[in-house]
Every structure is written in structure tokens, then in C-alpha cells.
DNA sequence: GGCTATCAGATTGTCGACAATCTAATGAGC
DNA sequence: GCTCATTAGATTGTCGACAATCTGATAGCC
């Protein structure tokens, strides 16, 4: 049994159900690499593993299909969507556009971005500790904050979806020998450029950052036609 | 009975089911204004109207929720998502970004855009006939082709979703006294700029076009907090 | 031997019934 | 008259069973 139903010990809070939603469990399994791209996704099998009926599993699969994590070839069953090189490029190029758009809005509206310093500082601490996981969390928080500060709800929701798949890619990638300090050092200049209202420089810096993050060897994706 | 199950007379072709999917029926009802923003969406009621059980209706509602056409306040039921002025602005501003991004890719890759002439010509014919519906169809085809030619699958799928909601807005809007010829005339200069590889001009032209299309009076949305 | 028809298996699609949960109205108590 | 507990109603969530459909293997026929 690979996936187990996760039950929290916390009492109910507000409208959060005691049991973690089926979609969250499966999503987690996909994002942490337990269910790699190409893995078949069968309703009945998952229902048995999770001790629920097919209905909630079906609903969860549908959500993940909308997320773009699962694909369904009619009558050949569903499976974890295989990643292609083109798709990775599309993800990162779109991410670049979103960040540039966010910066334009932030500069135009003179939004206060002091929050970004916090995330940047956290990244340096993580880098010193060689704590890759913590660095990634802080990095994600930094970039999500940038999008959120642009005050564009639609873009933020698209960003969250985009980042799901970026997390999936990062989980598959061999990130053994990355220079954590170098990643952390990328960020303060971006903040500085935004605060100086130098839109062009800020966009240029963040584009370089995203492009360097998008490098991935095809063989790391498993298959890549 | 407002919505009726639509059954085509055509025999089955390939994997296309005889009956139109429940999601399509409900989506159509939302987009053509039959189910206006705020209308409650109740599984059992729709199931009875469409003569199906709750399962397919449930699935359809979930799809439309992912599309952003339906929202669900926990335990208060689901309803057609009310449009706010901010949301309309976000939709059109994102559309503008997508089109600018598409033009950049098209110009950089020297993509052949001759297909756009066809759609533009169709728009002039429709404008001469004062055929607003035909004009809208051709206009949508023009802009979708622009995105498609950018060869970015992810953006194209996001565009399709975006345009769903734009269609919804256009259906609500009172478009009685629009100058159809003026709308048609917007497009040839855009094509010309792209073919001359004048990226800046092309983006500027299409931004103006989108911004003029985004004008809407708040009262036309029904409610707009 | 190669081709086609038939059948078993697997998977998704649909159904009706029941359970869980919240909202809103009703009524008792102060 | 106001507040709070109780209850009826509405709505969504979950379940097990059955139906429809395709895939792939097997057997029969030329």
C-alpha cells in the first residue's frame, strides 16, 4: 500500500474536515514523486487503498485533471500526465510572463514590497544551513508574494496552478549540486530594483533567475518525446 | 423547465457520445445568459430538468467550478459566480498580457500569420451586414488564432478558459450601438505590424483594441461590489 | 499461416438510496 | 421583547450495484 489515508489529530477547525481530502492525498503523491508521470490512475484501486468508495476518488481525479496533473485517454484509462520538454519550457516561460506582469503592476501602483525582504532573508539562512527544502519553501513564498502583491486574483490562482506543476518538476529533478547561496543571492537585487522603480532591470533580473531555474536534463523527466 | 437535454440526431462519430455532455448544456445556459450570475445551482434540480441522475450533474458542476463559472460557498449551495468589476478588469488585463506574449513569440520565431487575414476579411463582411453575432465569432477566431500561432499549448488552454468568461461578459453587455465597422478596422493594422515584425506597434495596437473592448458599465453586471 | 469474429476482462459511466452537515424557522424561557 | 436551544428542511457527501464501452486475447475459418 503506497498511499495511506492521512488523518490529522487536530480537532475540526471551521469548515476544514477532519480527514484530508482525497484530492490532496493523491496530489501529494504525485508531487513528491510517489506516483511518477505515466503511472496509471485507477479509481477502484485508489478507492481500496484509501478505504473510500469510488465517488470521492472520482471527484479527486477530476480535480487533478483540471489541475493538469492527470490526463485521460478515452477508454485507455487515466494516468499521471507525462512531462514533455516542451511543456516544461511552456511552464517556465509563462511563469516569466506572470512575474514580469506582476512587477509592472507593482511598480505602476507603487505597492510596498517590504514583505519580500523577509522571504529573502529566510533564504539566506536556509542556504547557510545547506537546507534545500527550506530554501525551496522560502523561494516559493518569495515568488508567490510577488504575484500576490500585484493584487490580481485571477493571475494568483493561475500562478498557484502553475506552481503545482513546477513543484512536480523540481521533485523529479536531481538538485544535488545546486549552489544554494547563489540562488539566495539572486533575490535582493530584484527587490532593490523594484524599490527603485526600475521596472526594466527588475524584469530582466527575474527573467534570468527563472531561466536559470528552468534548466533540466530531458532524461530527468523519464520520457520526453 | 428552462434547460432542456439536447440530443443530436447525428449518429455517433468516433468517441463523441450521442448526448451532449451535461457540462456543455449548463455552460451554454450560463454563457447565453439563461442562468445569470447569482442563480443558484442545485444538483437535484438540474438532474430532474435534464433527466439524469445526480452523478453526471455533479461532475458537470465540478467542471464548471474549475472553469470559474460557478462558485461554491460551503453549505450555502453553489451558484453562478457573480461578476465583479475587478474581475472583469483582471480578465481583460490578462488577455492583454497573453496577446502581447503571443505577438512576441510570433515575431521572434517568424511565424507565418497569413491565416489572420481570413478572419479579418470575415469580420469586414459581417460588419457590412451589421451581423453582430458573425462579427463576434470571427473576432474570437482571429484572437484565438493569434494565440494558437504562438505555439504555446499551456497558454492556449488558459486562453480558452479566459475567453469563456469573456463570452459571458459580452452576453450580459448591451452591445446595441457598437460601431461594427470600427471594430473590424482595428485588425488589419495589427496583422500588418506583425508581418513587418514591428513588435512594439503590434502590441500597442492590440492593447488599445482590448482596452476598448473591455469597457462595461457596472450596472450591466447586475451587482458589482 | 494469416485474417476475422467472438468473448472475457478491465475501466469508466450512471443510478438510486442513505448519511452527514449546515441554514433557517420555531418556540420556550427569562 | 430578546436570547438561546430545538427541530425541520435543504443541500451536499458517500456508498454499493449495475450498465456501457473499449482492449486484448482466443479460437475458428479461409
GROMACS .gro file of C-alpha atoms (C1' of nucleotides) in nm:
model
  510
    1UNK     CA    1   0.000   0.000   0.000
    2UNK     CA    2   0.177   0.308  -0.125
    3UNK     CA    3  -0.068   0.576  -0.034
    4UNK     CA    4  -0.235   0.587   0.303
    5UNK     CA    5  -0.535   0.784   0.418
    6UNK     CA    6  -0.397   1.065   0.624
    7UNK     CA    7  -0.596   1.158   0.928
    8UNK     CA    8  -0.493   1.458   1.130
    9UNK     CA    9  -0.511   1.461   1.506
   10UNK     CA   10  -0.630   1.817   1.513
   11UNK     CA   11  -0.983   1.885   1.608
   12UNK     CA   12  -1.205   2.035   1.343
   13UNK     CA   13  -1.150   2.400   1.280
   14UNK     CA   14  -1.413   2.595   1.098
   15UNK     CA   15  -1.515   2.410   0.788
   16UNK     CA   16  -1.199   2.208   0.749
   17UNK     CA   17  -1.295   1.843   0.754
   18UNK     CA   18  -1.113   1.606   0.987
   19UNK     CA   19  -0.993   1.388   0.707
   20UNK     CA   20  -0.763   1.533   0.446
   21UNK     CA   21  -0.935   1.544   0.112
   22UNK     CA   22  -0.872   1.262  -0.129
   23UNK     CA   23  -0.751   1.507  -0.390
   24UNK     CA   24  -0.487   1.639  -0.151
   25UNK     CA   25  -0.357   1.289  -0.080
   26UNK     CA   26  -0.327   1.195  -0.444
   27UNK     CA   27  -0.186   1.535  -0.536
   28UNK     CA   28   0.078   1.495  -0.270
   29UNK     CA   29   0.167   1.151  -0.403
   30UNK     CA   30   0.213   1.297  -0.749
   31UNK     CA   31   0.408   1.600  -0.636
   32UNK     CA   32   0.651   1.413  -0.413
   33UNK     CA   33   0.725   1.163  -0.685
   34UNK     CA   34   0.548   0.862  -0.534
   35UNK     CA   35   0.328   0.848  -0.841
   36UNK     CA   36   0.562   0.929  -1.123
   37UNK     CA   37   0.450   1.053  -1.464
   38UNK     CA   38   0.292   0.770  -1.660
   39UNK     CA   39   0.162   0.587  -1.353
   40UNK     CA   40  -0.190   0.456  -1.422
   41UNK     CA   41  -0.460   0.613  -1.209
   42UNK     CA   42  -0.745   0.368  -1.149
   43UNK     CA   43  -1.048   0.469  -0.948
   44UNK     CA   44  -1.115   0.132  -0.789
   45UNK     CA   45  -0.755   0.070  -0.692
   46UNK     CA   46  -0.724   0.409  -0.522
   47UNK     CA   47  -1.061   0.367  -0.353
   48UNK     CA   48  -0.945   0.044  -0.194
   49UNK     CA   49  -0.613   0.191  -0.083
   50UNK     CA   50  -0.781   0.491   0.073
   51UNK     CA   51  -1.077   0.300   0.216
   52UNK     CA   52  -1.338   0.512   0.049
   53UNK     CA   53  -1.582   0.446  -0.230
   54UNK     CA   54  -1.524   0.538  -0.590
   55UNK     CA   55  -1.724   0.861  -0.573
   56UNK     CA   56  -1.476   1.072  -0.377
   57UNK     CA   57  -1.185   0.924  -0.571
   58UNK     CA   58  -1.361   1.010  -0.892
   59UNK     CA   59  -1.409   1.365  -0.775
   60UNK     CA   60  -1.045   1.390  -0.673
   61UNK     CA   61  -0.923   1.261  -1.007
   62UNK     CA   62  -1.139   1.516  -1.181
   63UNK     CA   63  -0.986   1.795  -0.977
   64UNK     CA   64  -0.637   1.677  -1.059
   65UNK     CA   65  -0.730   1.651  -1.422
   66UNK     CA   66  -0.834   2.016  -1.412
   67UNK     CA   67  -0.503   2.090  -1.242
   68UNK     CA   68  -0.328   1.929  -1.536
   69UNK     CA   69  -0.162   1.663  -1.324
   70UNK     CA   70  -0.364   1.372  -1.462
   71UNK     CA   71  -0.463   1.308  -1.820
   72UNK     CA   72  -0.726   1.075  -1.957
   73UNK     CA   73  -0.706   0.897  -2.287
   74UNK     CA   74  -1.060   0.778  -2.352
   75UNK     CA   75  -1.102   0.409  -2.275
   76UNK     CA   76  -0.732   0.364  -2.207
   77UNK     CA   77  -0.771   0.480  -1.852
   78UNK     CA   78  -0.619   0.775  -1.675
   79UNK     CA   79  -0.261   0.824  -1.577
   80UNK     CA   80  -0.026   1.077  -1.424
   81UNK     CA   81   0.046   1.315  -1.706
   82UNK     CA   82   0.387   1.256  -1.857
   83UNK     CA   83   0.602   1.565  -1.874
   84UNK     CA   84   0.749   1.671  -2.202
   85UNK     CA   85   1.034   1.910  -2.255
   86UNK     CA   86   0.804   2.146  -2.442
   87UNK     CA   87   0.566   2.153  -2.150
   88UNK     CA   88   0.844   2.239  -1.909
   89UNK     CA   89   0.952   2.521  -2.135
   90UNK     CA   90   0.594   2.646  -2.157
   91UNK     CA   91   0.555   2.638  -1.780
   92UNK     CA   92   0.867   2.840  -1.714
   93UNK     CA   93   0.810   3.085  -1.998
   94UNK     CA   94   0.461   3.155  -1.869
   95UNK     CA   95   0.595   3.194  -1.520
   96UNK     CA   96   0.834   3.452  -1.656
   97UNK     CA   97   0.547   3.644  -1.816
   98UNK     CA   98   0.345   3.639  -1.496
   99UNK     CA   99   0.633   3.771  -1.292
  100UNK     CA  100   0.706   4.047  -1.539
  101UNK     CA  101   0.339   4.145  -1.541
  102UNK     CA  102   0.334   4.144  -1.163
  103UNK     CA  103   0.637   4.369  -1.145
  104UNK     CA  104   0.484   4.614  -1.391
  105UNK     CA  105   0.168   4.636  -1.181
  106UNK     CA  106   0.361   4.667  -0.856
  107UNK     CA  107   0.580   4.947  -0.988
  108UNK     CA  108   0.292   5.129  -1.154
  109UNK     CA  109   0.084   5.121  -0.838
  110UNK     CA  110   0.378   5.190  -0.609
  111UNK     CA  111   0.299   4.889  -0.395
  112UNK     CA  112   0.501   4.839  -0.080
  113UNK     CA  113   0.712   4.525  -0.123
  114UNK     CA  114   0.889   4.518   0.211
  115UNK     CA  115   0.742   4.174   0.273
  116UNK     CA  116   0.983   4.037   0.015
  117UNK     CA  117   1.281   4.111   0.238
  118UNK     CA  118   1.152   3.861   0.493
  119UNK     CA  119   1.145   3.577   0.242
  120UNK     CA  120   1.481   3.675   0.103
  121UNK     CA  121   1.637   3.673   0.450
  122UNK     CA  122   1.490   3.329   0.517
  123UNK     CA  123   1.653   3.203   0.200
  124UNK     CA  124   1.997   3.316   0.313
  125UNK     CA  125   1.955   3.139   0.644
  126UNK     CA  126   1.849   2.821   0.465
  127UNK     CA  127   2.138   2.850   0.222
  128UNK     CA  128   2.387   2.879   0.509
  129UNK     CA  129   2.245   2.561   0.657
  130UNK     CA  130   2.253   2.389   0.317
  131UNK     CA  131   1.884   2.321   0.380
  132UNK     CA  132   1.749   2.272   0.028
  133UNK     CA  133   1.391   2.206   0.138
  134UNK     CA  134   1.375   2.524   0.346
  135UNK     CA  135   1.530   2.720   0.062
  136UNK     CA  136   1.266   2.596  -0.177
  137UNK     CA  137   0.987   2.685   0.063
  138UNK     CA  138   1.120   3.037   0.106
  139UNK     CA  139   1.182   3.075  -0.265
  140UNK     CA  140   0.826   2.973  -0.341
  141UNK     CA  141   0.698   3.212  -0.075
  142UNK     CA  142   0.902   3.495  -0.226
  143UNK     CA  143   0.769   3.448  -0.575
  144UNK     CA  144   0.413   3.389  -0.464
  145UNK     CA  145   0.427   3.707  -0.257
  146UNK     CA  146   0.543   3.896  -0.562
  147UNK     CA  147   0.239   3.776  -0.756
  148UNK     CA  148   0.005   3.840  -0.464
  149UNK     CA  149   0.130   4.195  -0.421
  150UNK     CA  150   0.029   4.264  -0.780
  151UNK     CA  151  -0.329   4.238  -0.650
  152UNK     CA  152  -0.459   4.029  -0.941
  153UNK     CA  153  -0.673   3.743  -0.811
  154UNK     CA  154  -0.705   3.569  -1.143
  155UNK     CA  155  -0.332   3.566  -1.203
  156UNK     CA  156  -0.270   3.445  -0.849
  157UNK     CA  157  -0.496   3.144  -0.896
  158UNK     CA  158  -0.329   3.062  -1.226
  159UNK     CA  159   0.007   3.103  -1.058
  160UNK     CA  160  -0.084   2.853  -0.788
  161UNK     CA  161  -0.178   2.601  -1.053
  162UNK     CA  162   0.140   2.670  -1.247
  163UNK     CA  163   0.348   2.623  -0.938
  164UNK     CA  164   0.192   2.287  -0.866
  165UNK     CA  165   0.350   2.153  -1.179
  166UNK     CA  166   0.675   2.335  -1.119
  167UNK     CA  167   0.694   2.162  -0.782
  168UNK     CA  168   0.640   1.833  -0.960
  169UNK     CA  169   0.928   1.908  -1.194
  170UNK     CA  170   1.153   2.013  -0.909
  171UNK     CA  171   1.075   1.687  -0.727
  172UNK     CA  172   1.183   1.485  -1.029
  173UNK     CA  173   1.496   1.684  -1.087
  174UNK     CA  174   1.824   1.590  -0.941
  175UNK     CA  175   1.901   1.904  -0.745
  176UNK     CA  176   2.202   1.760  -0.564
  177UNK     CA  177   2.472   2.001  -0.667
  178UNK     CA  178   2.298   2.337  -0.679
  179UNK     CA  179   2.468   2.638  -0.531
  180UNK     CA  180   2.217   2.739  -0.266
  181UNK     CA  181   2.393   3.062  -0.180
  182UNK     CA  182   2.388   3.168  -0.542
  183UNK     CA  183   2.012   3.111  -0.557
  184UNK     CA  184   1.959   3.320  -0.245
  185UNK     CA  185   2.183   3.598  -0.379
  186UNK     CA  186   1.958   3.633  -0.683
  187UNK     CA  187   1.680   3.790  -0.484
  188UNK     CA  188   1.796   4.108  -0.307
  189UNK     CA  189   1.884   4.280  -0.637
  190UNK     CA  190   1.531   4.211  -0.760
  191UNK     CA  191   1.381   4.372  -0.451
  192UNK     CA  192   1.618   4.666  -0.482
  193UNK     CA  193   1.525   4.721  -0.846
  194UNK     CA  194   1.155   4.716  -0.764
  195UNK     CA  195   1.202   4.960  -0.478
  196UNK     CA  196   1.398   5.189  -0.707
  197UNK     CA  197   1.109   5.155  -0.954
  198UNK     CA  198   1.350   5.032  -1.218
  199UNK     CA  199   1.096   4.812  -1.395
  200UNK     CA  200   1.323   4.713  -1.681
  201UNK     CA  201   1.605   4.598  -1.454
  202UNK     CA  202   1.371   4.413  -1.218
  203UNK     CA  203   1.210   4.224  -1.504
  204UNK     CA  204   1.545   4.145  -1.657
  205UNK     CA  205   1.679   4.011  -1.328
  206UNK     CA  206   1.380   3.794  -1.254
  207UNK     CA  207   1.378   3.658  -1.607
  208UNK     CA  208   1.738   3.548  -1.572
  209UNK     CA  209   1.654   3.390  -1.239
  210UNK     CA  210   1.363   3.196  -1.382
  211UNK     CA  211   1.559   3.086  -1.685
  212UNK     CA  212   1.842   2.951  -1.478
  213UNK     CA  213   1.587   2.764  -1.265
  214UNK     CA  214   1.426   2.609  -1.570
  215UNK     CA  215   1.729   2.411  -1.677
  216UNK     CA  216   1.654   2.040  -1.673
  217UNK     CA  217   1.802   1.740  -1.844
  218UNK     CA  218   1.550   1.555  -2.063
  219UNK     CA  219   1.635   1.222  -1.908
  220UNK     CA  220   1.525   1.351  -1.569
  221UNK     CA  221   1.169   1.369  -1.695
  222UNK     CA  222   1.159   0.993  -1.752
  223UNK     CA  223   1.034   1.007  -2.106
  224UNK     CA  224   1.027   1.315  -2.325
  225UNK     CA  225   0.910   1.289  -2.684
  226UNK     CA  226  -3.822   2.397  -1.748
  227UNK     CA  227  -3.556   2.635  -1.862
  228UNK     CA  228  -3.285   2.399  -1.972
  229UNK     CA  229  -3.360   2.100  -2.185
  230UNK     CA  230  -3.148   1.796  -2.259
  231UNK     CA  231  -3.015   1.844  -2.606
  232UNK     CA  232  -2.998   1.529  -2.813
  233UNK     CA  233  -2.847   1.543  -3.155
  234UNK     CA  234  -2.991   1.349  -3.445
  235UNK     CA  235  -2.649   1.266  -3.578
  236UNK     CA  236  -2.525   0.913  -3.544
  237UNK     CA  237  -2.226   0.857  -3.321
  238UNK     CA  238  -1.898   0.962  -3.468
  239UNK     CA  239  -1.580   0.832  -3.314
  240UNK     CA  240  -1.586   0.876  -2.940
  241UNK     CA  241  -1.837   1.157  -2.939
  242UNK     CA  242  -2.132   1.047  -2.730
  243UNK     CA  243  -2.480   1.080  -2.870
  244UNK     CA  244  -2.594   1.303  -2.594
  245UNK     CA  245  -2.430   1.638  -2.542
  246UNK     CA  246  -2.244   1.641  -2.215
  247UNK     CA  247  -2.421   1.784  -1.915
  248UNK     CA  248  -2.139   2.031  -1.861
  249UNK     CA  249  -2.185   2.168  -2.211
  250UNK     CA  250  -2.557   2.221  -2.159
  251UNK     CA  251  -2.513   2.404  -1.831
  252UNK     CA  252  -2.216   2.601  -1.961
  253UNK     CA  253  -2.423   2.710  -2.257
  254UNK     CA  254  -2.703   2.820  -2.026
  255UNK     CA  255  -2.458   3.031  -1.828
  256UNK     CA  256  -2.286   3.181  -2.129
  257UNK     CA  257  -2.600   3.277  -2.317
  258UNK     CA  258  -2.742   3.445  -2.010
  259UNK     CA  259  -3.017   3.195  -1.930
  260UNK     CA  260  -2.853   3.135  -1.594
  261UNK     CA  261  -2.741   3.479  -1.488
  262UNK     CA  262  -2.474   3.545  -1.226
  263UNK     CA  263  -2.611   3.468  -0.882
  264UNK     CA  264  -2.851   3.199  -0.999
  265UNK     CA  265  -2.844   2.906  -0.754
  266UNK     CA  266  -2.708   2.584  -0.898
  267UNK     CA  267  -2.868   2.284  -0.729
  268UNK     CA  268  -2.771   1.931  -0.826
  269UNK     CA  269  -3.109   1.770  -0.779
  270UNK     CA  270  -3.300   2.041  -0.963
  271UNK     CA  271  -3.071   2.021  -1.265
  272UNK     CA  272  -3.077   1.643  -1.259
  273UNK     CA  273  -3.456   1.645  -1.284
  274UNK     CA  274  -3.458   1.901  -1.562
  275UNK     CA  275  -3.203   1.707  -1.763
  276UNK     CA  276  -3.345   1.365  -1.684
  277UNK     CA  277  -3.023   1.226  -1.549
  278UNK     CA  278  -2.911   1.127  -1.204
  279UNK     CA  279  -2.711   1.350  -0.973
  280UNK     CA  280  -2.375   1.193  -1.060
  281UNK     CA  281  -2.329   1.343  -1.407
  282UNK     CA  282  -2.468   1.676  -1.290
  283UNK     CA  283  -2.226   1.673  -1.003
  284UNK     CA  284  -1.942   1.608  -1.242
  285UNK     CA  285  -2.057   1.887  -1.469
  286UNK     CA  286  -2.081   2.135  -1.185
  287UNK     CA  287  -1.730   2.044  -1.079
  288UNK     CA  288  -1.601   2.113  -1.428
  289UNK     CA  289  -1.773   2.449  -1.437
  290UNK     CA  290  -1.635   2.528  -1.095
  291UNK     CA  291  -1.286   2.464  -1.230
  292UNK     CA  292  -1.375   2.687  -1.524
  293UNK     CA  293  -1.458   2.962  -1.277
  294UNK     CA  294  -1.818   2.991  -1.390
  295UNK     CA  295  -1.968   2.850  -1.072
  296UNK     CA  296  -1.866   2.917  -0.716
  297UNK     CA  297  -1.947   2.728  -0.403
  298UNK     CA  298  -1.990   2.883  -0.064
  299UNK     CA  299  -1.970   2.590   0.173
  300UNK     CA  300  -2.313   2.481   0.293
  301UNK     CA  301  -2.484   2.772   0.125
  302UNK     CA  302  -2.502   2.587  -0.203
  303UNK     CA  303  -2.350   2.667  -0.536
  304UNK     CA  304  -2.440   2.945  -0.770
  305UNK     CA  305  -2.339   3.106  -1.093
  306UNK     CA  306  -2.042   3.318  -0.998
  307UNK     CA  307  -2.133   3.685  -0.975
  308UNK     CA  308  -1.911   3.910  -1.180
  309UNK     CA  309  -1.735   4.199  -1.016
  310UNK     CA  310  -1.583   4.496  -1.188
  311UNK     CA  311  -1.242   4.397  -1.057
  312UNK     CA  312  -1.278   4.054  -1.209
  313UNK     CA  313  -1.367   4.199  -1.546
  314UNK     CA  314  -1.063   4.421  -1.531
  315UNK     CA  315  -0.845   4.125  -1.437
  316UNK     CA  316  -0.981   3.919  -1.724
  317UNK     CA  317  -0.912   4.182  -1.984
  318UNK     CA  318  -0.575   4.281  -1.844
  319UNK     CA  319  -0.464   3.919  -1.851
  320UNK     CA  320  -0.597   3.882  -2.202
  321UNK     CA  321  -0.382   4.179  -2.296
  322UNK     CA  322  -0.074   4.013  -2.147
  323UNK     CA  323  -0.142   3.689  -2.330
  324UNK     CA  324  -0.179   3.864  -2.662
  325UNK     CA  325   0.138   4.064  -2.612
  326UNK     CA  326   0.326   3.748  -2.519
  327UNK     CA  327   0.187   3.570  -2.824
  328UNK     CA  328   0.297   3.850  -3.053
  329UNK     CA  329   0.647   3.847  -2.907
  330UNK     CA  330   0.677   3.473  -2.971
  331UNK     CA  331   0.531   3.501  -3.319
  332UNK     CA  332   0.766   3.779  -3.421
  333UNK     CA  333   1.070   3.614  -3.262
  334UNK     CA  334   1.002   3.286  -3.438
  335UNK     CA  335   0.899   3.449  -3.764
  336UNK     CA  336   0.572   3.255  -3.771
  337UNK     CA  337   0.357   3.288  -4.079
  338UNK     CA  338   0.037   3.469  -3.981
  339UNK     CA  339  -0.142   3.474  -4.316
  340UNK     CA  340  -0.430   3.285  -4.155
  341UNK     CA  341  -0.521   3.604  -3.972
  342UNK     CA  342  -0.620   3.775  -4.298
  343UNK     CA  343  -0.901   3.523  -4.343
  344UNK     CA  344  -1.057   3.605  -4.010
  345UNK     CA  345  -1.011   3.976  -4.065
  346UNK     CA  346  -1.186   3.957  -4.403
  347UNK     CA  347  -1.474   3.767  -4.248
  348UNK     CA  348  -1.514   4.043  -3.994
  349UNK     CA  349  -1.549   4.308  -4.263
  350UNK     CA  350  -1.818   4.105  -4.437
  351UNK     CA  351  -2.005   4.065  -4.108
  352UNK     CA  352  -1.969   4.435  -4.032
  353UNK     CA  353  -2.118   4.528  -4.370
  354UNK     CA  354  -2.415   4.305  -4.293
  355UNK     CA  355  -2.445   4.452  -3.943
  356UNK     CA  356  -2.426   4.091  -3.825
  357UNK     CA  357  -2.303   4.128  -3.468
  358UNK     CA  358  -2.304   3.755  -3.394
  359UNK     CA  359  -2.094   3.673  -3.700
  360UNK     CA  360  -1.859   3.956  -3.617
  361UNK     CA  361  -1.807   3.820  -3.269
  362UNK     CA  362  -1.740   3.470  -3.400
  363UNK     CA  363  -1.480   3.599  -3.646
  364UNK     CA  364  -1.328   3.826  -3.384
  365UNK     CA  365  -1.293   3.536  -3.143
  366UNK     CA  366  -1.142   3.322  -3.420
  367UNK     CA  367  -0.892   3.596  -3.502
  368UNK     CA  368  -0.768   3.631  -3.147
  369UNK     CA  369  -0.762   3.260  -3.079
  370UNK     CA  370  -0.561   3.206  -3.396
  371UNK     CA  371  -0.313   3.464  -3.275
  372UNK     CA  372  -0.264   3.272  -2.954
  373UNK     CA  373  -0.252   2.937  -3.132
  374UNK     CA  374   0.015   3.059  -3.374
  375UNK     CA  375   0.236   3.137  -3.077
  376UNK     CA  376   0.263   2.758  -3.036
  377UNK     CA  377   0.220   2.758  -2.660
  378UNK     CA  378  -0.021   2.483  -2.557
  379UNK     CA  379  -0.046   2.590  -2.197
  380UNK     CA  380  -0.129   2.948  -2.285
  381UNK     CA  381  -0.384   2.832  -2.540
  382UNK     CA  382  -0.570   2.627  -2.282
  383UNK     CA  383  -0.567   2.918  -2.038
  384UNK     CA  384  -0.686   3.145  -2.318
  385UNK     CA  385  -0.982   2.920  -2.390
  386UNK     CA  386  -1.082   2.935  -2.027
  387UNK     CA  387  -1.036   3.310  -2.017
  388UNK     CA  388  -1.250   3.352  -2.323
  389UNK     CA  389  -1.532   3.152  -2.172
  390UNK     CA  390  -1.578   3.423  -1.916
  391UNK     CA  391  -1.529   3.699  -2.166
  392UNK     CA  392  -1.812   3.550  -2.370
  393UNK     CA  393  -2.022   3.554  -2.056
  394UNK     CA  394  -1.950   3.921  -2.006
  395UNK     CA  395  -2.024   4.002  -2.369
  396UNK     CA  396  -2.358   3.822  -2.340
  397UNK     CA  397  -2.456   4.039  -2.045
  398UNK     CA  398  -2.343   4.360  -2.205
  399UNK     CA  399  -2.571   4.579  -2.401
  400UNK     CA  400  -2.385   4.584  -2.732
  401UNK     CA  401  -2.660   4.756  -2.924
  402UNK     CA  402  -2.485   5.062  -3.050
  403UNK     CA  403  -2.134   4.943  -3.127
  404UNK     CA  404  -1.971   5.051  -3.449
  405UNK     CA  405  -1.909   4.716  -3.615
  406UNK     CA  406  -1.703   4.860  -3.896
  407UNK     CA  407  -1.474   5.030  -3.649
  408UNK     CA  408  -1.416   4.700  -3.472
  409UNK     CA  409  -1.330   4.528  -3.799
  410UNK     CA  410  -1.097   4.809  -3.899
  411UNK     CA  411  -0.890   4.752  -3.586
  412UNK     CA  412  -0.747   4.428  -3.714
  413UNK     CA  413  -0.563   4.479  -4.045
  414UNK     CA  414  -0.313   4.721  -3.887
  415UNK     CA  415  -0.233   4.457  -3.625
  416UNK     CA  416  -0.162   4.197  -3.894
  417UNK     CA  417   0.047   4.446  -4.089
  418UNK     CA  418   0.255   4.533  -3.785
  419UNK     CA  419   0.321   4.168  -3.710
  420UNK     CA  420   0.421   4.099  -4.069
  421UNK     CA  421   0.655   4.398  -4.059
  422UNK     CA  422   0.795   4.249  -3.736
  423UNK     CA  423   0.716   4.573  -3.557
  424UNK     CA  424   0.657   4.412  -3.221
  425UNK     CA  425   0.612   4.732  -3.028
  426UNK     CA  426   0.350   4.869  -3.265
  427UNK     CA  427   0.162   4.540  -3.285
  428UNK     CA  428   0.143   4.510  -2.908
  429UNK     CA  429   0.039   4.870  -2.873
  430UNK     CA  430  -0.238   4.830  -3.130
  431UNK     CA  431  -0.377   4.512  -2.981
  432UNK     CA  432  -0.366   4.657  -2.630
  433UNK     CA  433  -0.575   4.952  -2.745
  434UNK     CA  434  -0.816   4.712  -2.912
  435UNK     CA  435  -0.855   4.502  -2.599
  436UNK     CA  436  -0.894   4.804  -2.376
  437UNK     CA  437  -1.169   4.949  -2.587
  438UNK     CA  438  -1.343   4.610  -2.582
  439UNK     CA  439  -1.323   4.594  -2.204
  440UNK     CA  440  -1.543   4.895  -2.139
  441UNK     CA  441  -1.852   4.795  -1.948
  442UNK     CA  442  -2.094   4.978  -1.728
  443UNK     CA  443  -2.109   4.839  -1.372
  444UNK     CA  444  -2.486   4.816  -1.379
  445UNK     CA  445  -2.466   4.576  -1.671
  446UNK     CA  446  -2.308   4.317  -1.444
  447UNK     CA  447  -2.616   4.303  -1.224
  448UNK     CA  448  -2.436   4.353  -0.897
  449UNK     CA  449  -2.080   4.468  -0.854
  450UNK     CA  450  -1.938   4.525  -0.510
  451DG     C1'  451  -0.032  -1.918  -4.173
  452DG     C1'  452  -0.299  -1.509  -4.173
  453DC     C1'  453  -0.739  -1.278  -4.101
  454DT     C1'  454  -1.174  -1.201  -3.875
  455DA     C1'  455  -1.535  -1.286  -3.527
  456DT     C1'  456  -1.624  -1.369  -3.058
  457DC     C1'  457  -1.561  -1.347  -2.576
  458DA     C1'  458  -1.353  -1.239  -2.120
  459DG     C1'  459  -1.156  -0.874  -1.854
  460DA     C1'  460  -1.087  -0.413  -1.718
  461DT     C1'  461  -1.235   0.052  -1.667
  462DT     C1'  462  -1.528   0.421  -1.670
  463DG     C1'  463  -2.021   0.599  -1.662
  464DT     C1'  464  -2.466   0.610  -1.428
  465DC     C1'  465  -2.804   0.517  -1.093
  466DG     C1'  466  -3.097   0.539  -0.658
  467DA     C1'  467  -3.060   0.536  -0.163
  468DC     C1'  468  -2.874   0.677   0.259
  469DA     C1'  469  -2.569   0.966   0.574
  470DA     C1'  470  -2.376   1.397   0.728
  471DT     C1'  471  -2.394   1.868   0.768
  472DC     C1'  472  -2.542   2.332   0.769
  473DT     C1'  473  -2.929   2.702   0.749
  474DA     C1'  474  -3.328   2.898   0.896
  475DA     C1'  475  -3.751   2.891   1.131
  476DT     C1'  476  -3.994   2.782   1.553
  477DG     C1'  477  -4.082   2.801   2.020
  478DA     C1'  478  -3.955   2.801   2.526
  479DG     C1'  479  -3.756   3.054   2.894
  480DC     C1'  480  -3.609   3.475   3.116
  481DG     C1'  481  -3.924   4.174   2.379
  482DC     C1'  482  -3.492   3.931   2.344
  483DT     C1'  483  -3.192   3.516   2.365
  484DC     C1'  484  -3.091   3.054   2.310
  485DA     C1'  485  -3.198   2.561   2.235
  486DT     C1'  486  -3.451   2.254   1.925
  487DT     C1'  487  -3.606   2.090   1.504
  488DA     C1'  488  -3.747   2.064   1.016
  489DG     C1'  489  -3.579   2.136   0.566
  490DA     C1'  490  -3.248   2.170   0.211
  491DT     C1'  491  -2.817   2.053   0.013
  492DT     C1'  492  -2.409   1.825  -0.046
  493DG     C1'  493  -2.122   1.396   0.051
  494DT     C1'  494  -2.077   0.895   0.021
  495DC     C1'  495  -2.193   0.437  -0.083
  496DG     C1'  496  -2.256  -0.021  -0.337
  497DA     C1'  497  -2.451  -0.208  -0.752
  498DC     C1'  498  -2.534  -0.222  -1.227
  499DA     C1'  499  -2.474  -0.071  -1.727
  500DA     C1'  500  -2.199   0.061  -2.117
  501DT     C1'  501  -1.790   0.062  -2.356
  502DC     C1'  502  -1.334  -0.040  -2.510
  503DT     C1'  503  -0.897  -0.350  -2.517
  504DG     C1'  504  -0.671  -0.758  -2.588
  505DA     C1'  505  -0.663  -1.249  -2.623
  506DT     C1'  506  -0.853  -1.663  -2.820
  507DA     C1'  507  -1.049  -1.957  -3.143
  508DG     C1'  508  -1.249  -2.056  -3.587
  509DC     C1'  509  -1.234  -2.013  -4.085
  510DC     C1'  510  -1.038  -1.946  -4.539
   0.00000   0.00000   0.00000
